[in-house]
């Protein structure tokens, strides 16, 4: 019974009774009958009282099972094998097993499975138990040797290659690791090879392995890998620790990529790149994911997590590190704007709904459901706050201590905070609440000025979240700068450390009432609430020296204008249009930054803001407001946009670097608005001549947005029908740009298309993910999108529970909406829940979504 919901609690953690000294695995690969032979040397854990040996296993056909060579008597219970203590020979013993598994029929893409006739594995979080009997928990770490027997051309596993011959290969990984980092790949692969000399002068062999035909799409990823390796040496002093580093691209993959020791496995969308097939956004994402997985080698692999409740220990820190890397490689302000937009779009949304949970949860049913924006993105923000509070030097010292003290261990959040306490002498007990308290704090600010003293009054409140009614005050670093009425920086960025519910801060000796720039750089993951005027926002958009807050001022201005348009039928405010015109004309500003300022706040962002203000959001009204404001912007800015479109043209060969990409982004922003005026003339011309995917897809989007482009869609299909990653874009664009009333029908037609594939997560996401992101279409009042999504998830659940559960998050905002929509979404969720044999993954998610 995989369905019986068993809850796991952090408070129940106990150390393993037995540790593993060595694992030797042999794989005899065959599509539906792979044999896995394991030899595991166990040793009684001195920190435990011993007891029965408990091993995890799921869906295994056990052929044999012995203890020190003698047949073992075992019992089975809820996914575990129990060997009673009285049979266990001595303090150490050898457990051997042979099992049979069927990778070809494994559509859940967890454990050993096949993708395009290639064998591959995904073991995080609890997939190793689908490969063989083992203590599948991260605090059991061991060196692994692996022998693969197969006729496939390339046979790979973790660590260093030891020996190989006709039809076999052996690998050895000397670094003790938990089972979730195990990996194996076998297939007809070709490589893009390179090498790198590390800081101590060691030569490391680097490979990106792909299907024949994809060799030409590896160079960018390889460059990003080498930059990541060097960056981690320079910034964190961390060197790579094996002779070889392999990356493999796989088409069927549940997430972005996986940091298996020495053998990272990537969703092909997160590694393959070429100018013809990848957009600038793709290049940027690939660079970040390659860095992320590489950085896990130290933050995740050398130091891993004691248990899955500590997931943010590796994920929050590794996201923080990849964000630092991207900021160094590209424009730091633009990266910060993007990271905060992701945080607000995904994590704030999660924190405001039924799925809200702490960065370190206290319980879970299915750990796969906790690879969330809260653990990743808010987890990274917590580290950013810690660094802001202690300063850069103290942060570097604490990190060195962390690596020194915990190398080779499975650590906890307590261990992490302890290194900061020990190296700085700071008491972090209040700061630790960020890990246990869910919900996004609201920071309300008011101010007064008299006799040259300016006072900021701050108040923090964290709304109740499921299971957590009462909240305590947090430590919030509030970065503040003050500007003079003429726009000069009076007080440069200062960190106010807030620790109480209410607190005031004085700034003395001022000659006039200043204009505050609050929460600069988004110094804490909170919602800022302050009565202010649009003229002050326009002032900050023009004068703030903090680039993040400059952008933020424009965003707040746009949100105010759009809210009034959506709820009161107001006209597009001239103040906003004038401010945008000045911003757009400011040649001193980075084009990428200007492109970001031109983008309107998203549909979901507005819906949440209205809901917070006590207004039931109307998705159609928000949609119309965004459309009218875009039309008004286009009309007002036409000459500026036209000249930007003409002048930002790239000359020469395509380069994915940040500056070139920024110019293309500005040009695309201009094109998208101009198409509302020129009837798509420029976009049609660009589509016809574009030699790179950024421009080709941008032109297509500009046309689809004005309900044109059917001819271009057809020619796009003809051109790219054999490229799976580009075809994902073809599917996605149609749903993303469908008119609200046509969205459900478009998605329904696409899931029936001959090129749709229920077993390929990328393809499924390109339609169903896009369906939930097209807010006006998803929430169209006839409820057709809700019903379609429910039907599709019911169908998908038998194939891939992880993706089903993830996509069900589309319903997480259901309580925001009116009675009709709420009722329809609740019905859709209840229909999913009623499906016979619904997976544990989906059961947990839908149950939490429905709440009590
Ligand atoms: N640890 C991986 C990362 O952060 C992500 C991951 C977790 C994953 N579970 C997975 C990837 C399942 C693929 C499938 O990069
Ligand atoms: Zn990660």
Short mmCIF file of N, CA and C in Angstrom, two decimals, residues 235-343:
data_model
loop_
_atom_site.label_atom_id
_atom_site.label_comp_id
_atom_site.label_asym_id
_atom_site.label_seq_id
_atom_site.Cartn_x
_atom_site.Cartn_y
_atom_site.Cartn_z
N UNK A 235 36.09 32.25 -4.89
CA UNK A 235 35.21 32.90 -3.93
C UNK A 235 35.04 32.10 -2.64
N UNK A 236 34.98 30.77 -2.74
CA UNK A 236 34.77 29.96 -1.54
C UNK A 236 35.98 29.08 -1.19
N UNK A 237 37.03 29.14 -2.01
CA UNK A 237 38.20 28.31 -1.72
C UNK A 237 37.95 26.82 -1.88
N UNK A 238 36.97 26.45 -2.68
CA UNK A 238 36.57 25.03 -2.81
C UNK A 238 37.09 24.43 -4.11
N UNK A 239 37.82 23.34 -3.99
CA UNK A 239 38.42 22.70 -5.14
C UNK A 239 37.67 21.40 -5.46
N UNK A 240 37.67 21.01 -6.73
CA UNK A 240 37.05 19.75 -7.12
C UNK A 240 37.91 18.58 -6.64
N UNK A 241 37.29 17.43 -6.39
CA UNK A 241 37.96 16.37 -5.65
C UNK A 241 37.98 14.99 -6.31
N UNK A 242 37.73 14.92 -7.62
CA UNK A 242 37.86 13.64 -8.33
C UNK A 242 38.66 13.89 -9.61
N UNK A 243 39.04 12.82 -10.30
CA UNK A 243 39.82 12.98 -11.55
C UNK A 243 38.94 13.35 -12.72
N UNK A 244 37.63 13.14 -12.57
CA UNK A 244 36.74 13.30 -13.72
C UNK A 244 35.40 13.87 -13.25
N UNK A 245 34.83 14.72 -14.09
CA UNK A 245 33.50 15.26 -13.80
C UNK A 245 32.64 15.06 -15.04
N UNK A 246 31.58 14.28 -14.91
CA UNK A 246 30.70 14.00 -16.04
C UNK A 246 29.33 14.64 -15.87
N UNK A 247 28.82 15.16 -16.99
CA UNK A 247 27.44 15.66 -17.05
C UNK A 247 26.75 14.87 -18.16
N UNK A 248 25.54 14.41 -17.90
CA UNK A 248 24.78 13.69 -18.94
C UNK A 248 23.46 14.41 -19.17
N UNK A 249 23.08 14.56 -20.43
CA UNK A 249 21.79 15.17 -20.78
C UNK A 249 20.76 14.08 -21.02
N UNK A 250 19.60 14.20 -20.36
CA UNK A 250 18.53 13.22 -20.48
C UNK A 250 17.24 13.94 -20.85
N UNK A 251 16.50 13.37 -21.81
CA UNK A 251 15.28 14.06 -22.26
C UNK A 251 14.12 13.95 -21.28
N UNK A 252 14.02 12.80 -20.62
CA UNK A 252 12.89 12.60 -19.71
C UNK A 252 13.39 12.75 -18.28
N UNK A 253 13.07 13.84 -17.63
CA UNK A 253 13.63 14.15 -16.31
C UNK A 253 12.64 14.99 -15.54
N UNK A 254 12.46 14.66 -14.26
CA UNK A 254 11.40 15.33 -13.49
C UNK A 254 11.71 16.78 -13.13
N UNK A 255 12.98 17.10 -12.93
CA UNK A 255 13.30 18.47 -12.52
C UNK A 255 14.36 19.04 -13.46
N UNK A 256 15.13 20.03 -12.96
CA UNK A 256 16.16 20.65 -13.81
C UNK A 256 17.40 19.78 -13.94
N UNK A 257 17.96 19.37 -12.81
CA UNK A 257 19.19 18.58 -12.85
C UNK A 257 19.46 18.01 -11.48
N UNK A 258 20.45 17.11 -11.42
CA UNK A 258 20.74 16.41 -10.17
C UNK A 258 22.25 16.29 -9.95
N UNK A 259 22.66 16.60 -8.72
CA UNK A 259 24.08 16.76 -8.38
C UNK A 259 24.81 15.47 -8.01
N UNK A 260 24.40 14.30 -8.50
CA UNK A 260 25.08 13.04 -8.17
C UNK A 260 26.60 13.21 -8.21
N UNK A 261 27.26 12.63 -7.22
CA UNK A 261 28.70 12.83 -7.08
C UNK A 261 29.47 12.46 -8.36
N UNK A 262 30.12 13.44 -8.95
CA UNK A 262 30.96 13.20 -10.13
C UNK A 262 30.18 12.88 -11.40
N UNK A 263 28.87 12.74 -11.29
CA UNK A 263 28.05 12.37 -12.46
C UNK A 263 26.71 13.12 -12.39
N UNK A 264 26.77 14.39 -12.73
CA UNK A 264 25.54 15.18 -12.70
C UNK A 264 24.64 14.78 -13.87
N UNK A 265 23.37 14.59 -13.57
CA UNK A 265 22.43 14.25 -14.64
C UNK A 265 21.49 15.44 -14.83
N UNK A 266 21.36 15.83 -16.08
CA UNK A 266 20.61 17.05 -16.41
C UNK A 266 19.41 16.76 -17.30
N UNK A 267 18.34 17.44 -17.02
CA UNK A 267 17.27 17.57 -18.00
C UNK A 267 17.91 18.20 -19.23
N UNK A 268 17.70 17.66 -20.42
CA UNK A 268 18.41 18.21 -21.58
C UNK A 268 18.10 19.70 -21.75
N UNK A 269 16.92 20.14 -21.29
CA UNK A 269 16.59 21.57 -21.41
C UNK A 269 17.49 22.44 -20.52
N UNK A 270 18.16 21.83 -19.55
CA UNK A 270 18.98 22.60 -18.63
C UNK A 270 20.46 22.54 -18.97
N UNK A 271 20.80 21.94 -20.12
CA UNK A 271 22.22 21.90 -20.51
C UNK A 271 22.46 22.15 -22.00
N UNK A 272 21.58 21.66 -22.88
CA UNK A 272 21.82 21.81 -24.32
C UNK A 272 21.48 23.23 -24.78
N UNK A 273 22.41 23.84 -25.49
CA UNK A 273 22.16 25.21 -25.94
C UNK A 273 22.81 25.48 -27.28
N UNK A 274 22.10 26.20 -28.11
CA UNK A 274 22.69 26.75 -29.33
C UNK A 274 21.91 28.03 -29.65
N UNK A 275 22.54 28.98 -30.34
CA UNK A 275 21.83 30.23 -30.67
C UNK A 275 20.55 29.97 -31.46
N UNK A 276 20.57 28.97 -32.34
CA UNK A 276 19.40 28.71 -33.19
C UNK A 276 18.24 28.14 -32.41
N UNK A 277 18.54 27.38 -31.33
CA UNK A 277 17.45 26.67 -30.64
C UNK A 277 17.18 27.18 -29.23
N UNK A 278 18.04 28.06 -28.70
CA UNK A 278 17.87 28.49 -27.31
C UNK A 278 17.72 30.00 -27.21
N UNK A 279 16.88 30.43 -26.29
CA UNK A 279 16.70 31.87 -26.09
C UNK A 279 17.74 32.36 -25.07
N UNK A 280 17.86 33.67 -24.98
CA UNK A 280 18.75 34.25 -23.97
C UNK A 280 18.36 33.75 -22.58
N UNK A 281 17.07 33.65 -22.33
CA UNK A 281 16.62 33.16 -21.01
C UNK A 281 17.10 31.72 -20.81
N UNK A 282 17.07 30.90 -21.86
CA UNK A 282 17.58 29.53 -21.76
C UNK A 282 19.07 29.53 -21.41
N UNK A 283 19.85 30.34 -22.09
CA UNK A 283 21.29 30.39 -21.81
C UNK A 283 21.54 30.76 -20.35
N UNK A 284 20.81 31.74 -19.88
CA UNK A 284 21.01 32.21 -18.51
C UNK A 284 20.63 31.11 -17.51
N UNK A 285 19.54 30.42 -17.80
CA UNK A 285 19.10 29.35 -16.89
C UNK A 285 20.10 28.20 -16.89
N UNK A 286 20.61 27.85 -18.06
CA UNK A 286 21.58 26.76 -18.16
C UNK A 286 22.84 27.09 -17.35
N UNK A 287 23.33 28.31 -17.52
CA UNK A 287 24.52 28.74 -16.77
C UNK A 287 24.27 28.60 -15.26
N UNK A 288 23.09 29.01 -14.82
CA UNK A 288 22.79 28.98 -13.38
C UNK A 288 22.64 27.55 -12.87
N UNK A 289 22.01 26.68 -13.66
CA UNK A 289 21.79 25.31 -13.18
C UNK A 289 23.10 24.52 -13.18
N UNK A 290 23.92 24.73 -14.19
CA UNK A 290 25.22 24.04 -14.19
C UNK A 290 26.01 24.46 -12.96
N UNK A 291 26.00 25.75 -12.66
CA UNK A 291 26.70 26.24 -11.47
C UNK A 291 26.08 25.62 -10.22
N UNK A 292 24.77 25.64 -10.14
CA UNK A 292 24.07 25.12 -8.96
C UNK A 292 24.49 23.67 -8.69
N UNK A 293 24.42 22.83 -9.70
CA UNK A 293 24.75 21.41 -9.49
C UNK A 293 26.22 21.25 -9.13
N UNK A 294 27.07 22.02 -9.81
CA UNK A 294 28.49 21.91 -9.49
C UNK A 294 28.74 22.34 -8.03
N UNK A 295 28.12 23.43 -7.62
CA UNK A 295 28.34 23.94 -6.25
C UNK A 295 27.88 22.94 -5.19
N UNK A 296 26.90 22.10 -5.55
CA UNK A 296 26.47 21.07 -4.61
C UNK A 296 27.62 20.13 -4.22
N UNK A 297 28.67 20.07 -5.05
CA UNK A 297 29.74 19.13 -4.71
C UNK A 297 30.26 19.38 -3.29
N UNK A 298 30.30 20.65 -2.89
CA UNK A 298 30.67 20.94 -1.50
C UNK A 298 29.45 21.14 -0.62
N UNK A 299 28.47 21.91 -1.09
CA UNK A 299 27.30 22.17 -0.26
C UNK A 299 26.18 21.21 -0.67
N UNK A 300 26.26 20.00 -0.13
CA UNK A 300 25.28 18.98 -0.47
C UNK A 300 25.95 17.61 -0.47
N UNK A 301 27.12 17.53 -1.14
CA UNK A 301 27.75 16.21 -1.27
C UNK A 301 28.83 15.98 -0.20
N UNK A 302 29.87 16.82 -0.19
CA UNK A 302 30.89 16.67 0.86
C UNK A 302 30.24 16.91 2.23
N UNK A 303 29.40 17.93 2.32
CA UNK A 303 28.58 18.10 3.53
C UNK A 303 27.13 17.90 3.11
N UNK A 304 26.52 16.85 3.61
CA UNK A 304 25.15 16.58 3.20
C UNK A 304 24.16 16.86 4.35
N UNK A 305 22.93 16.41 4.21
CA UNK A 305 21.90 16.69 5.21
C UNK A 305 21.69 15.48 6.10
N UNK A 306 21.49 15.72 7.37
CA UNK A 306 21.26 14.60 8.30
C UNK A 306 19.97 13.87 7.94
N UNK A 307 18.94 14.62 7.61
CA UNK A 307 17.64 14.05 7.25
C UNK A 307 16.98 15.04 6.30
N UNK A 308 15.86 14.65 5.72
CA UNK A 308 15.26 15.51 4.67
C UNK A 308 14.62 16.77 5.21
N UNK A 309 14.43 16.86 6.53
CA UNK A 309 13.93 18.13 7.08
C UNK A 309 14.98 19.23 6.93
N UNK A 310 16.24 18.81 6.79
CA UNK A 310 17.34 19.78 6.66
C UNK A 310 17.60 20.13 5.19
N UNK A 311 16.66 19.84 4.32
CA UNK A 311 16.90 20.03 2.89
C UNK A 311 17.43 21.42 2.54
N UNK A 312 16.91 22.45 3.24
CA UNK A 312 17.35 23.82 2.93
C UNK A 312 18.83 24.04 3.24
N UNK A 313 19.39 23.16 4.08
CA UNK A 313 20.82 23.28 4.39
C UNK A 313 21.64 23.21 3.11
N UNK A 314 21.26 22.28 2.22
CA UNK A 314 22.00 22.21 0.96
C UNK A 314 21.36 23.06 -0.13
N UNK A 315 20.02 23.10 -0.18
CA UNK A 315 19.38 23.80 -1.30
C UNK A 315 19.40 25.32 -1.14
N UNK A 316 19.05 25.81 0.05
CA UNK A 316 19.07 27.26 0.25
C UNK A 316 20.47 27.80 0.02
N UNK A 317 21.46 27.12 0.60
CA UNK A 317 22.84 27.59 0.47
C UNK A 317 23.33 27.49 -0.98
N UNK A 318 22.96 26.42 -1.66
CA UNK A 318 23.44 26.26 -3.04
C UNK A 318 22.73 27.24 -3.98
N UNK A 319 21.47 27.53 -3.74
CA UNK A 319 20.80 28.57 -4.54
C UNK A 319 21.47 29.91 -4.26
N UNK A 320 21.75 30.19 -3.00
CA UNK A 320 22.42 31.46 -2.69
C UNK A 320 23.74 31.55 -3.44
N UNK A 321 24.50 30.46 -3.46
CA UNK A 321 25.79 30.46 -4.15
C UNK A 321 25.61 30.61 -5.66
N UNK A 322 24.58 29.96 -6.22
CA UNK A 322 24.44 30.12 -7.68
C UNK A 322 23.95 31.54 -8.02
N UNK A 323 23.18 32.14 -7.11
CA UNK A 323 22.78 33.54 -7.34
C UNK A 323 23.98 34.49 -7.28
N UNK A 324 24.88 34.23 -6.34
CA UNK A 324 26.10 35.05 -6.27
C UNK A 324 26.91 34.90 -7.55
N UNK A 325 27.01 33.66 -8.01
CA UNK A 325 27.77 33.38 -9.24
C UNK A 325 27.15 34.13 -10.43
N UNK A 326 25.84 34.02 -10.59
CA UNK A 326 25.18 34.69 -11.72
C UNK A 326 25.35 36.20 -11.63
N UNK A 327 25.28 36.72 -10.40
CA UNK A 327 25.46 38.17 -10.22
C UNK A 327 26.87 38.58 -10.66
N UNK A 328 27.86 37.72 -10.41
CA UNK A 328 29.24 38.02 -10.82
C UNK A 328 29.44 37.87 -12.33
N UNK A 329 28.73 36.93 -12.92
CA UNK A 329 28.90 36.67 -14.35
C UNK A 329 28.15 37.70 -15.19
N UNK A 330 27.03 38.20 -14.64
CA UNK A 330 26.15 39.07 -15.40
C UNK A 330 25.92 40.37 -14.64
N UNK A 331 24.82 41.08 -14.94
CA UNK A 331 24.55 42.33 -14.22
C UNK A 331 23.94 42.00 -12.86
N UNK A 332 24.63 42.39 -11.78
CA UNK A 332 24.13 42.07 -10.44
C UNK A 332 22.74 42.66 -10.16
N UNK A 333 22.50 43.95 -10.49
CA UNK A 333 21.16 44.49 -10.23
C UNK A 333 20.06 43.76 -10.99
N UNK A 334 20.32 43.45 -12.25
CA UNK A 334 19.29 42.78 -13.04
C UNK A 334 19.05 41.37 -12.50
N UNK A 335 20.12 40.70 -12.07
CA UNK A 335 19.95 39.37 -11.48
C UNK A 335 19.11 39.48 -10.20
N UNK A 336 19.37 40.49 -9.39
CA UNK A 336 18.61 40.63 -8.14
C UNK A 336 17.12 40.85 -8.44
N UNK A 337 16.86 41.69 -9.43
CA UNK A 337 15.46 41.94 -9.81
C UNK A 337 14.80 40.62 -10.23
N UNK A 338 15.50 39.83 -11.03
CA UNK A 338 14.93 38.55 -11.47
C UNK A 338 14.73 37.59 -10.29
N UNK A 339 15.72 37.52 -9.41
CA UNK A 339 15.60 36.59 -8.29
C UNK A 339 14.44 36.98 -7.37
N UNK A 340 14.30 38.27 -7.14
CA UNK A 340 13.20 38.72 -6.28
C UNK A 340 11.86 38.49 -6.98
N UNK A 341 11.82 38.69 -8.28
CA UNK A 341 10.57 38.43 -9.00
C UNK A 341 10.17 36.96 -8.88
N UNK A 342 11.14 36.08 -8.98
CA UNK A 342 10.86 34.64 -8.82
C UNK A 342 10.37 34.36 -7.40
N UNK A 343 11.05 34.95 -6.44
CA UNK A 343 10.67 34.75 -5.04
C UNK A 343 9.23 35.20 -4.81
#
